[in-house]
Short mmCIF file of N, CA, C and O in Angstrom, two decimals:
data_model
loop_
_atom_site.label_atom_id
_atom_site.label_comp_id
_atom_site.label_asym_id
_atom_site.label_seq_id
_atom_site.Cartn_x
_atom_site.Cartn_y
_atom_site.Cartn_z
N MET M 17 -83.49 36.02 16.82
CA MET M 17 -83.86 35.33 15.60
C MET M 17 -83.31 36.12 14.42
O MET M 17 -83.39 37.34 14.40
N GLU M 18 -82.75 35.42 13.45
CA GLU M 18 -82.26 36.03 12.23
C GLU M 18 -82.95 35.38 11.04
O GLU M 18 -83.05 34.16 10.97
N ILE M 19 -83.43 36.21 10.11
CA ILE M 19 -84.15 35.73 8.93
C ILE M 19 -83.65 36.49 7.71
O ILE M 19 -83.50 37.72 7.75
N ALA M 20 -83.43 35.78 6.62
CA ALA M 20 -83.05 36.42 5.37
C ALA M 20 -84.21 37.23 4.82
O ALA M 20 -85.38 36.83 4.95
N ALA M 21 -83.93 38.35 4.21
CA ALA M 21 -84.98 39.20 3.64
C ALA M 21 -85.75 38.48 2.54
O ALA M 21 -86.91 38.83 2.27
N THR M 22 -85.17 37.46 1.94
CA THR M 22 -85.83 36.72 0.87
C THR M 22 -86.61 35.51 1.38
O THR M 22 -87.24 34.81 0.60
N SER M 23 -86.59 35.27 2.69
CA SER M 23 -87.26 34.11 3.29
C SER M 23 -88.69 34.47 3.70
O SER M 23 -88.97 35.59 4.12
N THR M 24 -89.59 33.51 3.56
CA THR M 24 -90.97 33.66 4.06
C THR M 24 -91.15 32.58 5.12
O THR M 24 -91.04 31.39 4.82
N GLU M 25 -91.40 33.01 6.36
CA GLU M 25 -91.56 32.06 7.45
C GLU M 25 -92.32 32.69 8.60
O GLU M 25 -92.49 33.91 8.66
N PHE M 26 -92.76 31.83 9.53
CA PHE M 26 -93.49 32.30 10.69
C PHE M 26 -92.54 32.82 11.76
O PHE M 26 -91.52 32.20 12.05
N VAL M 27 -92.91 33.94 12.34
CA VAL M 27 -92.31 34.41 13.59
C VAL M 27 -93.26 33.94 14.68
O VAL M 27 -94.46 34.22 14.62
N LYS M 28 -92.73 33.19 15.65
CA LYS M 28 -93.57 32.62 16.72
C LYS M 28 -93.14 33.16 18.07
O LYS M 28 -91.95 33.29 18.34
N VAL M 29 -94.14 33.43 18.90
CA VAL M 29 -93.91 33.87 20.28
C VAL M 29 -94.79 33.01 21.17
O VAL M 29 -96.00 32.89 20.92
N THR M 30 -94.22 32.42 22.20
CA THR M 30 -95.01 31.66 23.16
C THR M 30 -95.81 32.65 23.99
O THR M 30 -95.26 33.59 24.56
N ALA M 31 -97.13 32.44 24.05
CA ALA M 31 -98.01 33.35 24.78
C ALA M 31 -99.18 32.56 25.35
O ALA M 31 -99.83 31.81 24.63
N THR M 32 -99.43 32.72 26.64
CA THR M 32 -100.55 32.03 27.26
C THR M 32 -101.32 32.99 28.14
O THR M 32 -100.77 33.95 28.67
N SER M 33 -102.60 32.75 28.27
CA SER M 33 -103.48 33.48 29.18
C SER M 33 -104.04 32.49 30.17
O SER M 33 -104.47 31.41 29.80
N THR M 34 -104.04 32.87 31.44
CA THR M 34 -104.60 31.99 32.46
C THR M 34 -105.53 32.78 33.37
O THR M 34 -105.37 33.99 33.55
N ALA M 35 -106.49 32.09 33.93
CA ALA M 35 -107.40 32.64 34.92
C ALA M 35 -107.64 31.56 35.96
O ALA M 35 -108.08 30.47 35.62
N GLY M 36 -107.33 31.86 37.21
CA GLY M 36 -107.52 30.87 38.25
C GLY M 36 -106.71 29.61 38.03
O GLY M 36 -107.14 28.53 38.42
N GLY M 37 -105.57 29.73 37.36
CA GLY M 37 -104.72 28.58 37.11
C GLY M 37 -105.08 27.78 35.88
O GLY M 37 -104.38 26.85 35.51
N SER M 38 -106.18 28.11 35.21
CA SER M 38 -106.60 27.40 34.00
C SER M 38 -106.24 28.21 32.77
O SER M 38 -106.41 29.43 32.75
N SER M 39 -105.76 27.54 31.73
CA SER M 39 -105.43 28.22 30.48
C SER M 39 -106.69 28.67 29.76
O SER M 39 -107.70 27.98 29.77
N LEU M 40 -106.60 29.85 29.15
CA LEU M 40 -107.71 30.38 28.35
C LEU M 40 -107.32 30.34 26.89
O LEU M 40 -106.16 30.54 26.54
N ASN M 41 -108.28 30.09 26.03
CA ASN M 41 -108.06 30.18 24.58
C ASN M 41 -108.63 31.51 24.11
O ASN M 41 -109.84 31.66 24.01
N PRO M 42 -107.78 32.48 23.82
CA PRO M 42 -108.27 33.79 23.39
C PRO M 42 -109.08 33.69 22.10
O PRO M 42 -108.70 32.96 21.19
N ALA M 43 -110.18 34.42 22.05
CA ALA M 43 -111.04 34.39 20.86
C ALA M 43 -110.48 35.30 19.77
O ALA M 43 -110.60 34.99 18.59
N ALA M 44 -109.89 36.41 20.16
CA ALA M 44 -109.37 37.36 19.18
C ALA M 44 -107.96 36.94 18.76
O ALA M 44 -107.19 36.42 19.57
N PRO M 45 -107.61 37.16 17.49
CA PRO M 45 -106.27 36.79 17.05
C PRO M 45 -105.22 37.71 17.67
O PRO M 45 -105.51 38.86 18.02
N PRO M 46 -103.99 37.23 17.80
CA PRO M 46 -102.92 38.08 18.31
C PRO M 46 -102.53 39.11 17.27
O PRO M 46 -102.78 38.93 16.08
N LYS M 47 -101.93 40.18 17.73
CA LYS M 47 -101.42 41.22 16.83
C LYS M 47 -99.95 41.44 17.11
O LYS M 47 -99.52 41.42 18.26
N PHE M 48 -99.20 41.63 16.04
CA PHE M 48 -97.76 41.85 16.11
C PHE M 48 -97.42 43.23 15.56
O PHE M 48 -98.10 43.73 14.67
N ALA M 49 -96.34 43.78 16.08
CA ALA M 49 -95.76 44.99 15.52
C ALA M 49 -94.25 44.77 15.44
O ALA M 49 -93.66 44.14 16.33
N PHE M 50 -93.65 45.26 14.38
CA PHE M 50 -92.20 45.17 14.18
C PHE M 50 -91.68 46.59 14.04
O PHE M 50 -91.91 47.23 13.01
N LEU M 51 -91.02 47.08 15.08
CA LEU M 51 -90.50 48.45 15.07
C LEU M 51 -88.98 48.41 15.07
O LEU M 51 -88.38 47.58 15.77
N PRO M 52 -88.34 49.30 14.31
CA PRO M 52 -86.88 49.35 14.34
C PRO M 52 -86.39 49.52 15.78
O PRO M 52 -87.04 50.20 16.58
N THR M 53 -85.26 48.90 16.10
CA THR M 53 -84.74 49.00 17.47
C THR M 53 -84.41 50.44 17.84
O THR M 53 -84.34 50.77 19.02
N SER M 54 -84.24 51.31 16.86
CA SER M 54 -83.96 52.72 17.13
C SER M 54 -85.21 53.50 17.52
O SER M 54 -85.11 54.61 18.05
N ALA M 55 -86.39 52.93 17.29
CA ALA M 55 -87.65 53.61 17.60
C ALA M 55 -87.88 53.63 19.10
O ALA M 55 -87.54 52.68 19.80
N THR M 56 -88.46 54.71 19.59
CA THR M 56 -88.81 54.80 21.00
C THR M 56 -90.32 54.77 21.14
O THR M 56 -91.05 55.06 20.20
N GLY M 57 -90.80 54.39 22.30
CA GLY M 57 -92.24 54.36 22.53
C GLY M 57 -92.86 53.05 22.10
O GLY M 57 -92.21 52.16 21.56
N ASN M 58 -94.14 52.96 22.37
CA ASN M 58 -94.92 51.77 22.04
C ASN M 58 -95.48 51.86 20.63
O ASN M 58 -95.59 52.96 20.07
N PRO M 59 -95.88 50.72 20.04
CA PRO M 59 -96.51 50.75 18.72
C PRO M 59 -97.82 51.56 18.77
O PRO M 59 -98.50 51.59 19.80
N VAL M 60 -98.14 52.19 17.65
CA VAL M 60 -99.41 52.90 17.50
C VAL M 60 -100.35 52.01 16.70
O VAL M 60 -99.94 51.00 16.13
N THR M 61 -101.60 52.38 16.64
CA THR M 61 -102.64 51.56 16.02
C THR M 61 -102.24 51.03 14.65
O THR M 61 -102.41 49.84 14.36
N GLU M 62 -101.69 51.87 13.80
CA GLU M 62 -101.39 51.43 12.43
C GLU M 62 -100.16 50.51 12.34
O GLU M 62 -99.90 49.93 11.29
N ASP M 63 -99.42 50.34 13.44
CA ASP M 63 -98.27 49.43 13.45
C ASP M 63 -98.68 47.96 13.60
O ASP M 63 -97.92 47.07 13.25
N TRP M 64 -99.86 47.72 14.14
CA TRP M 64 -100.26 46.35 14.49
C TRP M 64 -100.72 45.55 13.27
O TRP M 64 -101.49 46.04 12.45
N LEU M 65 -100.23 44.31 13.19
CA LEU M 65 -100.57 43.38 12.10
C LEU M 65 -101.19 42.13 12.72
O LEU M 65 -100.71 41.63 13.74
N THR M 66 -102.20 41.60 12.08
CA THR M 66 -102.92 40.45 12.63
C THR M 66 -102.21 39.14 12.33
O THR M 66 -101.89 38.84 11.18
N GLY M 67 -101.98 38.37 13.38
CA GLY M 67 -101.40 37.05 13.27
C GLY M 67 -102.46 35.99 13.54
O GLY M 67 -103.65 36.22 13.33
N GLU M 68 -102.02 34.85 14.03
CA GLU M 68 -102.94 33.76 14.35
C GLU M 68 -102.41 32.98 15.54
O GLU M 68 -101.23 33.07 15.88
N TRP M 69 -103.31 32.24 16.17
CA TRP M 69 -102.92 31.36 17.26
C TRP M 69 -102.58 29.98 16.72
O TRP M 69 -103.29 29.44 15.88
N HIS M 70 -101.50 29.44 17.19
CA HIS M 70 -101.09 28.05 16.95
C HIS M 70 -100.55 27.61 18.30
O HIS M 70 -99.33 27.52 18.51
N LEU M 71 -101.51 27.44 19.26
CA LEU M 71 -101.20 27.30 20.68
C LEU M 71 -100.09 26.29 20.95
O LEU M 71 -100.07 25.23 20.32
N PRO M 72 -99.16 26.64 21.83
CA PRO M 72 -99.16 27.81 22.71
C PRO M 72 -98.50 29.03 22.10
O PRO M 72 -98.06 29.92 22.81
N HIS M 73 -98.42 29.09 20.79
CA HIS M 73 -97.74 30.21 20.14
C HIS M 73 -98.72 31.17 19.46
O HIS M 73 -99.74 30.75 18.94
N ALA M 74 -98.33 32.42 19.48
CA ALA M 74 -98.89 33.41 18.57
C ALA M 74 -97.91 33.43 17.40
O ALA M 74 -96.69 33.35 17.61
N ARG M 75 -98.40 33.48 16.19
CA ARG M 75 -97.48 33.48 15.06
C ARG M 75 -98.00 34.38 13.95
O ARG M 75 -99.20 34.65 13.84
N ILE M 76 -97.05 34.82 13.12
CA ILE M 76 -97.38 35.65 11.96
C ILE M 76 -96.40 35.30 10.85
O ILE M 76 -95.21 35.10 11.10
N LEU M 77 -96.92 35.18 9.64
CA LEU M 77 -96.09 34.86 8.49
C LEU M 77 -95.51 36.16 7.94
O LEU M 77 -96.25 37.10 7.63
N ILE M 78 -94.17 36.22 7.84
CA ILE M 78 -93.54 37.39 7.25
C ILE M 78 -92.71 36.97 6.05
O ILE M 78 -92.27 35.82 5.97
N GLY M 79 -92.53 37.87 5.13
CA GLY M 79 -91.68 37.60 3.98
C GLY M 79 -92.35 37.91 2.66
O GLY M 79 -93.56 38.17 2.61
N PRO M 80 -91.57 37.86 1.58
CA PRO M 80 -92.06 38.31 0.28
C PRO M 80 -93.01 37.36 -0.45
O PRO M 80 -93.66 37.77 -1.40
N SER M 81 -93.13 36.11 -0.01
CA SER M 81 -93.99 35.16 -0.71
C SER M 81 -95.25 34.87 0.10
O SER M 81 -95.42 33.79 0.67
N GLY M 82 -96.12 35.87 0.20
CA GLY M 82 -97.39 35.68 0.88
C GLY M 82 -97.40 36.06 2.34
O GLY M 82 -98.38 35.81 3.04
N GLY M 83 -96.33 36.67 2.84
CA GLY M 83 -96.29 37.11 4.22
C GLY M 83 -97.21 38.30 4.47
O GLY M 83 -97.57 39.02 3.54
N VAL M 84 -97.59 38.48 5.71
CA VAL M 84 -98.42 39.63 6.09
C VAL M 84 -97.64 40.92 5.89
O VAL M 84 -98.21 41.95 5.57
N VAL M 85 -96.33 40.84 6.08
CA VAL M 85 -95.45 41.99 5.90
C VAL M 85 -94.10 41.49 5.40
O VAL M 85 -93.71 40.36 5.68
N THR M 86 -93.42 42.31 4.63
CA THR M 86 -92.05 42.04 4.21
C THR M 86 -91.17 43.11 4.84
O THR M 86 -91.37 44.30 4.59
N LEU M 87 -90.25 42.69 5.69
CA LEU M 87 -89.38 43.63 6.39
C LEU M 87 -88.10 43.84 5.60
O LEU M 87 -87.54 42.88 5.05
N THR M 88 -87.62 45.07 5.57
CA THR M 88 -86.34 45.37 4.93
C THR M 88 -85.22 45.03 5.91
O THR M 88 -85.44 44.94 7.11
N PRO M 89 -84.01 44.80 5.41
CA PRO M 89 -82.91 44.46 6.31
C PRO M 89 -82.75 45.48 7.44
O PRO M 89 -82.85 46.69 7.23
N GLY M 90 -82.53 44.95 8.63
CA GLY M 90 -82.34 45.78 9.81
C GLY M 90 -82.70 45.01 11.06
O GLY M 90 -83.07 43.83 11.00
N ASP M 91 -82.63 45.69 12.19
CA ASP M 91 -82.96 45.10 13.49
C ASP M 91 -84.28 45.66 13.97
O ASP M 91 -84.50 46.87 13.94
N TYR M 92 -85.16 44.77 14.44
CA TYR M 92 -86.52 45.15 14.85
C TYR M 92 -86.83 44.59 16.24
O TYR M 92 -86.41 43.49 16.57
N ARG M 93 -87.62 45.34 17.00
CA ARG M 93 -88.24 44.81 18.21
C ARG M 93 -89.57 44.19 17.79
O ARG M 93 -90.32 44.77 17.01
N VAL M 94 -89.84 43.01 18.33
CA VAL M 94 -91.10 42.32 18.07
C VAL M 94 -92.03 42.61 19.24
O VAL M 94 -91.68 42.37 20.40
N TRP M 95 -93.22 43.13 18.94
CA TRP M 95 -94.23 43.44 19.94
C TRP M 95 -95.41 42.51 19.73
O TRP M 95 -95.73 42.14 18.60
N LEU M 96 -96.09 42.17 20.82
CA LEU M 96 -97.24 41.28 20.76
C LEU M 96 -98.34 41.80 21.67
O LEU M 96 -98.07 42.26 22.78
N THR M 97 -99.58 41.74 21.19
CA THR M 97 -100.74 42.08 22.01
C THR M 97 -101.89 41.15 21.63
O THR M 97 -101.90 40.58 20.54
N TRP M 98 -102.84 41.00 22.55
CA TRP M 98 -104.07 40.24 22.27
C TRP M 98 -105.11 40.64 23.28
O TRP M 98 -104.79 41.16 24.35
N ALA M 99 -106.37 40.42 22.95
CA ALA M 99 -107.47 40.69 23.86
C ALA M 99 -107.60 39.51 24.81
O ALA M 99 -107.66 38.37 24.38
N ALA M 100 -107.64 39.80 26.10
CA ALA M 100 -107.76 38.75 27.12
C ALA M 100 -108.79 39.20 28.14
O ALA M 100 -108.46 39.74 29.19
N GLY M 101 -110.06 39.05 27.78
CA GLY M 101 -111.13 39.53 28.65
C GLY M 101 -111.09 41.04 28.73
O GLY M 101 -111.08 41.72 27.72
N LEU M 102 -111.00 41.57 29.92
CA LEU M 102 -110.93 43.02 30.11
C LEU M 102 -109.54 43.58 29.87
O LEU M 102 -109.35 44.78 29.77
N GLU M 103 -108.56 42.69 29.77
CA GLU M 103 -107.18 43.12 29.61
C GLU M 103 -106.75 43.06 28.14
O GLU M 103 -107.29 42.29 27.36
N ALA M 104 -105.78 43.89 27.83
CA ALA M 104 -105.14 43.86 26.51
C ALA M 104 -103.64 44.03 26.75
O ALA M 104 -103.09 45.12 26.61
N PRO M 105 -102.96 42.93 27.15
CA PRO M 105 -101.53 43.03 27.43
C PRO M 105 -100.74 43.40 26.18
O PRO M 105 -101.10 43.01 25.07
N VAL M 106 -99.68 44.17 26.36
CA VAL M 106 -98.77 44.54 25.29
C VAL M 106 -97.36 44.20 25.76
O VAL M 106 -96.94 44.65 26.83
N TYR M 107 -96.67 43.37 24.99
CA TYR M 107 -95.34 42.90 25.39
C TYR M 107 -94.32 43.13 24.29
O TYR M 107 -94.62 42.95 23.11
N ARG M 108 -93.10 43.49 24.71
CA ARG M 108 -91.96 43.40 23.81
C ARG M 108 -91.51 41.95 23.89
O ARG M 108 -91.15 41.45 24.95
N ALA M 109 -91.53 41.27 22.77
CA ALA M 109 -91.32 39.82 22.77
C ALA M 109 -89.95 39.43 22.22
O ALA M 109 -89.75 38.29 21.83
N GLY M 110 -89.02 40.36 22.16
CA GLY M 110 -87.69 40.03 21.67
C GLY M 110 -87.31 40.88 20.46
O GLY M 110 -87.97 41.88 20.16
N THR M 111 -86.28 40.45 19.79
CA THR M 111 -85.81 41.18 18.61
C THR M 111 -85.63 40.20 17.44
O THR M 111 -85.53 38.99 17.63
N ILE M 112 -85.62 40.77 16.27
CA ILE M 112 -85.43 40.01 15.04
C ILE M 112 -84.48 40.80 14.14
O ILE M 112 -84.56 42.02 14.09
N THR M 113 -83.58 40.09 13.51
CA THR M 113 -82.66 40.71 12.55
C THR M 113 -83.00 40.19 11.17
O THR M 113 -83.06 38.97 10.96
N ILE M 114 -83.25 41.10 10.25
CA ILE M 114 -83.48 40.76 8.85
C ILE M 114 -82.19 41.11 8.10
O ILE M 114 -81.70 42.23 8.20
N TYR M 115 -81.64 40.12 7.39
CA TYR M 115 -80.39 40.36 6.66
C TYR M 115 -80.54 40.11 5.19
O TYR M 115 -81.50 39.52 4.74
#
């Protein structure tokens, strides 16, 4: 995904939780982290930003006009986590280029 630094838009990731073959609606909002592709390791607590569910997507508004975060130009890994019962999966969900 490529987004202009002056654009405000949702970053969406398809994410589903299932138990016994049935879909679950997570109660807690998803959390996103945007780390430079040069960074190593997993996100730390202060990296996580709260998004929202718009099933089947987790989404977060980014950009300078009311976004949760405004990213400077560069390449980022998109990380996603959410509470799913006893589990808290953490996924690298792709990359984003801000130009």
